[in-house]
């Protein structure tokens, strides 16, 4: 079974569509680590697509915020404005679907998926220290997570934890051979709002039988999304940051 692993789509339809066009035929099932919506201009289009195509997913903090399951006080003003706008846009059916999204961790095949960390769906795993605490509670060899919008993640051998990264800016993909003695926290990166300095949409292909992770990046029509964000009256910074991947 070959998995396409997505995270942090953030209502960016153009990014999602470009990725789906380029990986067509290379996967059997789609998995998502949360944050379908928030920030981007196409919440209903993205949720409609997820409802049809993604059976295995967990909720993210922006999904919760848009349907009133999270306190907006925790959000910065830009994220809060986007959550309020998204809330007003969602159709009743999509709102109900988002409300019912499961909280991670969710077991899938031989691995698991979470939004933030295995201990706390809202925790950010930015560095080796946080990753080390998370590894202590993981009983699966591989966990996929999102939330930071940074493609890569962490690997842990018996005594050492190190950070993983995706392809260089000139490359479209990078492979990580998995060692069966080690444990991994893998971040596929963000589809809809990368923050690792590479504006291309990020995702992962994973086939458990191959013991290999493929980190991928895909260019998409950023200008169209920026125009939609501005037309919707969402904060300008949400359009600007897409061009720099920050
Ligand atoms: Zn996110």
PDB file of C-alpha atoms and ligand atoms in Angstrom:
ATOM      1  CA  UNK A   1       0.000   0.000   0.000  1.00  0.00           C
ATOM      2  CA  UNK A   2       1.502   3.327  -1.104  1.00  0.00           C
ATOM      3  CA  UNK A   3       0.485   6.391   0.899  1.00  0.00           C
ATOM      4  CA  UNK A   4       0.341  10.042  -0.119  1.00  0.00           C
ATOM      5  CA  UNK A   5       0.819  11.958   3.132  1.00  0.00           C
ATOM      6  CA  UNK A   6      -0.434  15.527   3.311  1.00  0.00           C
ATOM      7  CA  UNK A   7      -0.618  18.128   6.051  1.00  0.00           C
ATOM      8  CA  UNK A   8      -1.576  21.764   6.548  1.00  0.00           C
ATOM      9  CA  UNK A   9      -3.533  22.270   3.333  1.00  0.00           C
ATOM     10  CA  UNK A  10      -4.931  25.512   4.755  1.00  0.00           C
ATOM     11  CA  UNK A  11      -7.641  26.052   2.136  1.00  0.00           C
ATOM     12  CA  UNK A  12      -5.076  26.436  -0.643  1.00  0.00           C
ATOM     13  CA  UNK A  13      -6.794  24.690  -3.539  1.00  0.00           C
ATOM     14  CA  UNK A  14      -4.216  25.578  -6.218  1.00  0.00           C
ATOM     15  CA  UNK A  15      -1.384  24.011  -4.185  1.00  0.00           C
ATOM     16  CA  UNK A  16      -3.396  20.874  -3.507  1.00  0.00           C
ATOM     17  CA  UNK A  17      -4.481  20.538  -7.124  1.00  0.00           C
ATOM     18  CA  UNK A  18      -0.907  20.896  -8.402  1.00  0.00           C
ATOM     19  CA  UNK A  19       0.323  18.198  -6.022  1.00  0.00           C
ATOM     20  CA  UNK A  20      -2.485  15.812  -6.987  1.00  0.00           C
ATOM     21  CA  UNK A  21      -1.709  16.357 -10.656  1.00  0.00           C
ATOM     22  CA  UNK A  22       1.941  15.513 -10.200  1.00  0.00           C
ATOM     23  CA  UNK A  23       1.563  12.395  -7.982  1.00  0.00           C
ATOM     24  CA  UNK A  24      -1.318  10.819  -9.837  1.00  0.00           C
ATOM     25  CA  UNK A  25      -0.761   7.055 -10.071  1.00  0.00           C
ATOM     26  CA  UNK A  26       1.970   6.997  -7.410  1.00  0.00           C
ATOM     27  CA  UNK A  27      -0.211   6.229  -4.380  1.00  0.00           C
ATOM     28  CA  UNK A  28      -3.126   4.057  -3.267  1.00  0.00           C
ATOM     29  CA  UNK A  29      -4.434   6.023  -0.274  1.00  0.00           C
ATOM     30  CA  UNK A  30      -4.293   9.575   1.001  1.00  0.00           C
ATOM     31  CA  UNK A  31      -3.633  10.447   4.645  1.00  0.00           C
ATOM     32  CA  UNK A  32      -3.758  13.953   6.186  1.00  0.00           C
ATOM     33  CA  UNK A  33      -2.245  15.299   9.422  1.00  0.00           C
ATOM     34  CA  UNK A  34      -4.761  18.126   9.838  1.00  0.00           C
ATOM     35  CA  UNK A  35      -5.331  21.839   9.219  1.00  0.00           C
ATOM     36  CA  UNK A  36      -7.504  21.490   6.142  1.00  0.00           C
ATOM     37  CA  UNK A  37      -8.596  25.091   6.484  1.00  0.00           C
ATOM     38  CA  UNK A  38      -7.645  28.465   7.940  1.00  0.00           C
ATOM     39  CA  UNK A  39      -5.454  31.123   6.219  1.00  0.00           C
ATOM     40  CA  UNK A  40      -6.416  30.228   2.638  1.00  0.00           C
ATOM     41  CA  UNK A  41      -9.285  31.359   0.385  1.00  0.00           C
ATOM     42  CA  UNK A  42     -10.914  28.014  -0.587  1.00  0.00           C
ATOM     43  CA  UNK A  43     -12.137  26.260   2.563  1.00  0.00           C
ATOM     44  CA  UNK A  44     -15.211  24.647   1.002  1.00  0.00           C
ATOM     45  CA  UNK A  45     -13.439  23.442  -2.112  1.00  0.00           C
ATOM     46  CA  UNK A  46     -10.734  21.816   0.000  1.00  0.00           C
ATOM     47  CA  UNK A  47     -13.154  20.255   2.514  1.00  0.00           C
ATOM     48  CA  UNK A  48     -15.385  18.970  -0.298  1.00  0.00           C
ATOM     49  CA  UNK A  49     -12.338  17.283  -1.815  1.00  0.00           C
ATOM     50  CA  UNK A  50     -11.168  15.854   1.532  1.00  0.00           C
ATOM     51  CA  UNK A  51     -14.615  14.412   2.236  1.00  0.00           C
ATOM     52  CA  UNK A  52     -14.488  12.547  -1.073  1.00  0.00           C
ATOM     53  CA  UNK A  53     -10.865  11.459  -1.061  1.00  0.00           C
ATOM     54  CA  UNK A  54      -9.311  11.256   2.408  1.00  0.00           C
ATOM     55  CA  UNK A  55     -10.573   8.622   4.828  1.00  0.00           C
ATOM     56  CA  UNK A  56      -7.642   8.748   7.230  1.00  0.00           C
ATOM     57  CA  UNK A  57      -7.030  12.101   8.850  1.00  0.00           C
ATOM     58  CA  UNK A  58      -6.860  13.981  12.149  1.00  0.00           C
ATOM     59  CA  UNK A  59      -7.979  17.507  12.984  1.00  0.00           C
ATOM     60  CA  UNK A  60      -5.649  20.492  13.348  1.00  0.00           C
ATOM     61  CA  UNK A  61      -5.870  23.578  15.533  1.00  0.00           C
ATOM     62  CA  UNK A  62      -7.155  25.719  12.651  1.00  0.00           C
ATOM     63  CA  UNK A  63      -9.882  23.174  11.924  1.00  0.00           C
ATOM     64  CA  UNK A  64     -10.972  23.395  15.554  1.00  0.00           C
ATOM     65  CA  UNK A  65     -10.812  27.200  15.571  1.00  0.00           C
ATOM     66  CA  UNK A  66     -12.960  27.592  12.465  1.00  0.00           C
ATOM     67  CA  UNK A  67     -15.822  25.592  13.982  1.00  0.00           C
ATOM     68  CA  UNK A  68     -15.622  26.976  17.516  1.00  0.00           C
ATOM     69  CA  UNK A  69     -13.892  24.007  19.153  1.00  0.00           C
ATOM     70  CA  UNK A  70     -10.890  26.093  20.164  1.00  0.00           C
ATOM     71  CA  UNK A  71     -10.541  29.402  21.946  1.00  0.00           C
ATOM     72  CA  UNK A  72      -9.497  32.104  19.456  1.00  0.00           C
ATOM     73  CA  UNK A  73      -7.636  33.907  22.242  1.00  0.00           C
ATOM     74  CA  UNK A  74      -4.741  31.521  21.562  1.00  0.00           C
ATOM     75  CA  UNK A  75      -4.457  32.762  17.989  1.00  0.00           C
ATOM     76  CA  UNK A  76      -2.499  35.769  16.756  1.00  0.00           C
ATOM     77  CA  UNK A  77      -4.628  38.516  15.124  1.00  0.00           C
ATOM     78  CA  UNK A  78      -3.968  37.297  11.565  1.00  0.00           C
ATOM     79  CA  UNK A  79      -4.857  33.664  12.327  1.00  0.00           C
ATOM     80  CA  UNK A  80      -7.896  34.829  14.287  1.00  0.00           C
ATOM     81  CA  UNK A  81      -9.158  37.003  11.398  1.00  0.00           C
ATOM     82  CA  UNK A  82      -8.718  34.054   9.025  1.00  0.00           C
ATOM     83  CA  UNK A  83     -10.557  31.686  11.396  1.00  0.00           C
ATOM     84  CA  UNK A  84     -13.500  34.072  11.677  1.00  0.00           C
ATOM     85  CA  UNK A  85     -13.631  34.529   7.884  1.00  0.00           C
ATOM     86  CA  UNK A  86     -13.411  30.745   7.353  1.00  0.00           C
ATOM     87  CA  UNK A  87     -16.165  30.141   9.874  1.00  0.00           C
ATOM     88  CA  UNK A  88     -18.467  32.438   7.904  1.00  0.00           C
ATOM     89  CA  UNK A  89     -17.664  30.677   4.621  1.00  0.00           C
ATOM     90  CA  UNK A  90     -18.125  27.014   5.560  1.00  0.00           C
ATOM     91  CA  UNK A  91     -21.281  25.342   4.327  1.00  0.00           C
ATOM     92  CA  UNK A  92     -23.340  23.635   7.065  1.00  0.00           C
ATOM     93  CA  UNK A  93     -22.285  20.194   5.755  1.00  0.00           C
ATOM     94  CA  UNK A  94     -18.595  21.084   5.740  1.00  0.00           C
ATOM     95  CA  UNK A  95     -18.815  22.651   9.183  1.00  0.00           C
ATOM     96  CA  UNK A  96     -20.371  19.465  10.547  1.00  0.00           C
ATOM     97  CA  UNK A  97     -17.688  17.354   8.874  1.00  0.00           C
ATOM     98  CA  UNK A  98     -14.879  19.477  10.355  1.00  0.00           C
ATOM     99  CA  UNK A  99     -16.499  19.388  13.805  1.00  0.00           C
ATOM    100  CA  UNK A 100     -16.369  15.607  13.741  1.00  0.00           C
ATOM    101  CA  UNK A 101     -12.762  15.201  12.643  1.00  0.00           C
ATOM    102  CA  UNK A 102     -10.939  12.877  15.038  1.00  0.00           C
ATOM    103  CA  UNK A 103      -8.225  14.008  17.400  1.00  0.00           C
ATOM    104  CA  UNK A 104      -4.835  12.340  16.865  1.00  0.00           C
ATOM    105  CA  UNK A 105      -2.995  10.085  17.308  1.00  0.00           C
ATOM    106  CA  UNK A 106      -4.669   7.892  14.711  1.00  0.00           C
ATOM    107  CA  UNK A 107      -3.184   4.498  13.845  1.00  0.00           C
ATOM    108  CA  UNK A 108      -2.819   3.868  10.104  1.00  0.00           C
ATOM    109  CA  UNK A 109      -1.298   0.666   8.761  1.00  0.00           C
ATOM    110  CA  UNK A 110       1.989   0.210  10.716  1.00  0.00           C
ATOM    111  CA  UNK A 111       2.374   3.914  11.608  1.00  0.00           C
ATOM    112  CA  UNK A 112       0.399   6.731  13.210  1.00  0.00           C
ATOM    113  CA  UNK A 113      -0.560  10.295  12.364  1.00  0.00           C
ATOM    114  CA  UNK A 114      -0.908  13.329  14.653  1.00  0.00           C
ATOM    115  CA  UNK A 115      -1.260  17.080  14.068  1.00  0.00           C
ATOM    116  CA  UNK A 116       1.192  18.554  16.580  1.00  0.00           C
ATOM    117  CA  UNK A 117       2.776  15.832  18.694  1.00  0.00           C
ATOM    118  CA  UNK A 118       1.723  12.387  19.936  1.00  0.00           C
ATOM    119  CA  UNK A 119       1.162  13.810  23.435  1.00  0.00           C
ATOM    120  CA  UNK A 120      -0.656  17.015  22.544  1.00  0.00           C
ATOM    121  CA  UNK A 121      -2.334  17.790  19.225  1.00  0.00           C
ATOM    122  CA  UNK A 122      -1.520  21.483  19.663  1.00  0.00           C
ATOM    123  CA  UNK A 123       2.189  21.134  20.581  1.00  0.00           C
ATOM    124  CA  UNK A 124       4.841  22.286  18.088  1.00  0.00           C
ATOM    125  CA  UNK A 125       7.786  19.954  17.481  1.00  0.00           C
ATOM    126  CA  UNK A 126      10.410  22.483  16.383  1.00  0.00           C
ATOM    127  CA  UNK A 127      13.607  21.079  17.860  1.00  0.00           C
ATOM    128  CA  UNK A 128      15.357  17.929  19.022  1.00  0.00           C
ATOM    129  CA  UNK A 129      14.436  18.618  22.639  1.00  0.00           C
ATOM    130  CA  UNK A 130      10.681  18.576  22.015  1.00  0.00           C
ATOM    131  CA  UNK A 131      11.118  15.629  19.658  1.00  0.00           C
ATOM    132  CA  UNK A 132      13.025  13.724  22.354  1.00  0.00           C
ATOM    133  CA  UNK A 133      10.155  14.132  24.786  1.00  0.00           C
ATOM    134  CA  UNK A 134       7.714  12.939  22.132  1.00  0.00           C
ATOM    135  CA  UNK A 135       9.830   9.908  21.180  1.00  0.00           C
ATOM    136  CA  UNK A 136       9.724   8.772  24.810  1.00  0.00           C
ATOM    137  CA  UNK A 137       5.978   8.178  24.470  1.00  0.00           C
ATOM    138  CA  UNK A 138       5.848   6.675  20.992  1.00  0.00           C
ATOM    139  CA  UNK A 139       5.350   2.963  20.586  1.00  0.00           C
ATOM    140  CA  UNK A 140       5.303   2.996  16.782  1.00  0.00           C
ATOM    141  CA  UNK A 141       8.386   3.242  14.607  1.00  0.00           C
ATOM    142  CA  UNK A 142       6.947   5.981  12.445  1.00  0.00           C
ATOM    143  CA  UNK A 143       4.749   8.944  13.305  1.00  0.00           C
ATOM    144  CA  UNK A 144       3.742  11.549  10.760  1.00  0.00           C
ATOM    145  CA  UNK A 145       3.031  15.028  12.099  1.00  0.00           C
ATOM    146  CA  UNK A 146       2.415  18.564  10.824  1.00  0.00           C
ATOM    147  CA  UNK A 147       1.614  21.877  12.532  1.00  0.00           C
ATOM    148  CA  UNK A 148       5.067  23.510  12.141  1.00  0.00           C
ATOM    149  CA  UNK A 149       4.850  23.678   8.329  1.00  0.00           C
ATOM    150  CA  UNK A 150       8.508  22.592   8.173  1.00  0.00           C
ATOM    151  CA  UNK A 151       9.223  19.607   5.943  1.00  0.00           C
ATOM    152  CA  UNK A 152      11.547  17.029   7.514  1.00  0.00           C
ATOM    153  CA  UNK A 153      11.130  15.866  11.091  1.00  0.00           C
ATOM    154  CA  UNK A 154      13.387  13.831  13.351  1.00  0.00           C
ATOM    155  CA  UNK A 155      15.108  10.461  13.559  1.00  0.00           C
ATOM    156  CA  UNK A 156      16.124   8.748  16.772  1.00  0.00           C
ATOM    157  CA  UNK A 157      18.701   5.982  17.179  1.00  0.00           C
ATOM    158  CA  UNK A 158      19.475   4.503  20.593  1.00  0.00           C
ATOM    159  CA  UNK A 159      21.116   7.638  21.953  1.00  0.00           C
ATOM    160  CA  UNK A 160      20.913  10.354  19.379  1.00  0.00           C
ATOM    161  CA  UNK A 161      18.199  12.494  17.804  1.00  0.00           C
ATOM    162  CA  UNK A 162      18.775  14.426  14.621  1.00  0.00           C
ATOM    163  CA  UNK A 163      16.791  16.675  12.383  1.00  0.00           C
ATOM    164  CA  UNK A 164      15.696  15.639   8.897  1.00  0.00           C
ATOM    165  CA  UNK A 165      15.171  17.943   5.932  1.00  0.00           C
ATOM    166  CA  UNK A 166      13.465  17.747   2.557  1.00  0.00           C
ATOM    167  CA  UNK A 167      14.991  18.330  -0.888  1.00  0.00           C
ATOM    168  CA  UNK A 168      17.233  21.301  -1.681  1.00  0.00           C
ATOM    169  CA  UNK A 169      15.576  24.184  -3.558  1.00  0.00           C
ATOM    170  CA  UNK A 170      16.892  22.892  -6.903  1.00  0.00           C
ATOM    171  CA  UNK A 171      15.531  19.376  -6.388  1.00  0.00           C
ATOM    172  CA  UNK A 172      11.970  18.103  -6.524  1.00  0.00           C
ATOM    173  CA  UNK A 173      12.415  15.211  -4.141  1.00  0.00           C
ATOM    174  CA  UNK A 174      14.736  13.609  -1.605  1.00  0.00           C
ATOM    175  CA  UNK A 175      14.662  10.042  -0.293  1.00  0.00           C
ATOM    176  CA  UNK A 176      15.175   8.914   3.272  1.00  0.00           C
ATOM    177  CA  UNK A 177      16.033   5.245   3.753  1.00  0.00           C
ATOM    178  CA  UNK A 178      14.488   4.039   7.001  1.00  0.00           C
ATOM    179  CA  UNK A 179      16.510   1.936   9.417  1.00  0.00           C
ATOM    180  CA  UNK A 180      14.302  -0.628  11.165  1.00  0.00           C
ATOM    181  CA  UNK A 181      16.241  -0.092  14.425  1.00  0.00           C
ATOM    182  CA  UNK A 182      15.372   3.616  14.555  1.00  0.00           C
ATOM    183  CA  UNK A 183      12.251   5.654  15.261  1.00  0.00           C
ATOM    184  CA  UNK A 184      11.001   8.528  13.148  1.00  0.00           C
ATOM    185  CA  UNK A 185       8.842  11.599  13.462  1.00  0.00           C
ATOM    186  CA  UNK A 186       8.231  12.650   9.864  1.00  0.00           C
ATOM    187  CA  UNK A 187       6.779  15.981   8.811  1.00  0.00           C
ATOM    188  CA  UNK A 188       5.540  15.958   5.206  1.00  0.00           C
ATOM    189  CA  UNK A 189       5.620  19.771   5.235  1.00  0.00           C
ATOM    190  CA  UNK A 190       2.707  22.046   4.399  1.00  0.00           C
ATOM    191  CA  UNK A 191       0.675  21.878   1.212  1.00  0.00           C
ATOM    192  CA  UNK A 192      -0.874  25.296   1.603  1.00  0.00           C
ATOM    193  CA  UNK A 193       1.551  27.484   3.544  1.00  0.00           C
ATOM    194  CA  UNK A 194       5.173  26.257   3.734  1.00  0.00           C
ATOM    195  CA  UNK A 195       7.357  28.031   6.306  1.00  0.00           C
ATOM    196  CA  UNK A 196      10.728  26.425   5.635  1.00  0.00           C
ATOM    197  CA  UNK A 197      11.860  29.044   3.128  1.00  0.00           C
ATOM    198  CA  UNK A 198      10.761  26.987   0.113  1.00  0.00           C
ATOM    199  CA  UNK A 199       7.434  28.283  -1.258  1.00  0.00           C
ATOM    200  CA  UNK A 200       6.667  25.067  -3.154  1.00  0.00           C
ATOM    201  CA  UNK A 201       3.886  22.835  -1.794  1.00  0.00           C
ATOM    202  CA  UNK A 202       5.335  20.006   0.329  1.00  0.00           C
ATOM    203  CA  UNK A 203       4.245  16.395   0.770  1.00  0.00           C
ATOM    204  CA  UNK A 204       5.545  12.881   1.337  1.00  0.00           C
ATOM    205  CA  UNK A 205       5.132   9.552  -0.441  1.00  0.00           C
ATOM    206  CA  UNK A 206       5.553   6.490   1.757  1.00  0.00           C
ATOM    207  CA  UNK A 207       5.375   2.792   1.008  1.00  0.00           C
ATOM    208  CA  UNK A 208       5.910   0.731   4.195  1.00  0.00           C
ATOM    209  CA  UNK A 209       7.128  -2.203   2.085  1.00  0.00           C
ATOM    210  CA  UNK A 210       9.964  -0.045   0.684  1.00  0.00           C
ATOM    211  CA  UNK A 211      11.245   1.282   4.046  1.00  0.00           C
ATOM    212  CA  UNK A 212      11.692   4.612   2.355  1.00  0.00           C
ATOM    213  CA  UNK A 213      10.233   8.106   2.716  1.00  0.00           C
ATOM    214  CA  UNK A 214      10.159  10.382  -0.285  1.00  0.00           C
ATOM    215  CA  UNK A 215      10.006  14.089   0.535  1.00  0.00           C
ATOM    216  CA  UNK A 216       8.608  16.031  -2.419  1.00  0.00           C
ATOM    217  CA  UNK A 217       8.004  19.638  -3.464  1.00  0.00           C
ATOM    218  CA  UNK A 218       5.690  20.950  -6.145  1.00  0.00           C
ATOM    219  CA  UNK A 219       5.454  24.386  -7.736  1.00  0.00           C
ATOM    220  CA  UNK A 220       1.984  25.855  -8.112  1.00  0.00           C
ATOM    221  CA  UNK A 221       0.275  29.076  -9.182  1.00  0.00           C
ATOM    222  CA  UNK A 222       0.971  31.178  -6.083  1.00  0.00           C
ATOM    223  CA  UNK A 223      -0.204  34.421  -7.733  1.00  0.00           C
ATOM    224  CA  UNK A 224      -3.732  33.083  -8.254  1.00  0.00           C
ATOM    225  CA  UNK A 225      -4.018  32.173  -4.588  1.00  0.00           C
ATOM    226  CA  UNK A 226      -2.637  35.552  -3.544  1.00  0.00           C
ATOM    227  CA  UNK A 227      -5.242  37.320  -5.692  1.00  0.00           C
ATOM    228  CA  UNK A 228      -8.030  35.239  -4.130  1.00  0.00           C
ATOM    229  CA  UNK A 229      -6.765  35.988  -0.605  1.00  0.00           C
ATOM    230  CA  UNK A 230      -6.790  39.735  -1.322  1.00  0.00           C
ATOM    231  CA  UNK A 231     -10.207  39.582  -2.996  1.00  0.00           C
ATOM    232  CA  UNK A 232     -11.621  37.763   0.041  1.00  0.00           C
ATOM    233  CA  UNK A 233     -10.400  40.562   2.296  1.00  0.00           C
ATOM    234  CA  UNK A 234      -8.142  38.234   4.274  1.00  0.00           C
ATOM    235  CA  UNK A 235      -5.023  39.853   5.823  1.00  0.00           C
ATOM    236  CA  UNK A 236      -2.427  40.788   3.162  1.00  0.00           C
ATOM    237  CA  UNK A 237       0.352  39.020   5.014  1.00  0.00           C
ATOM    238  CA  UNK A 238      -1.319  35.697   4.239  1.00  0.00           C
ATOM    239  CA  UNK A 239      -0.855  36.393   0.532  1.00  0.00           C
ATOM    240  CA  UNK A 240       2.663  37.822   0.872  1.00  0.00           C
ATOM    241  CA  UNK A 241       4.103  34.934   2.869  1.00  0.00           C
ATOM    242  CA  UNK A 242       3.163  32.347   0.224  1.00  0.00           C
ATOM    243  CA  UNK A 243       5.740  33.826  -2.155  1.00  0.00           C
ATOM    244  CA  UNK A 244       8.604  33.476   0.297  1.00  0.00           C
ATOM    245  CA  UNK A 245       7.561  30.260   2.027  1.00  0.00           C
ATOM    246  CA  UNK A 246       7.882  31.916   5.430  1.00  0.00           C
TER     247      UNK A 246
HETATM  248 ZN1  LIG B   1      -1.164  24.565  10.114  1.00  0.00          ZN
END
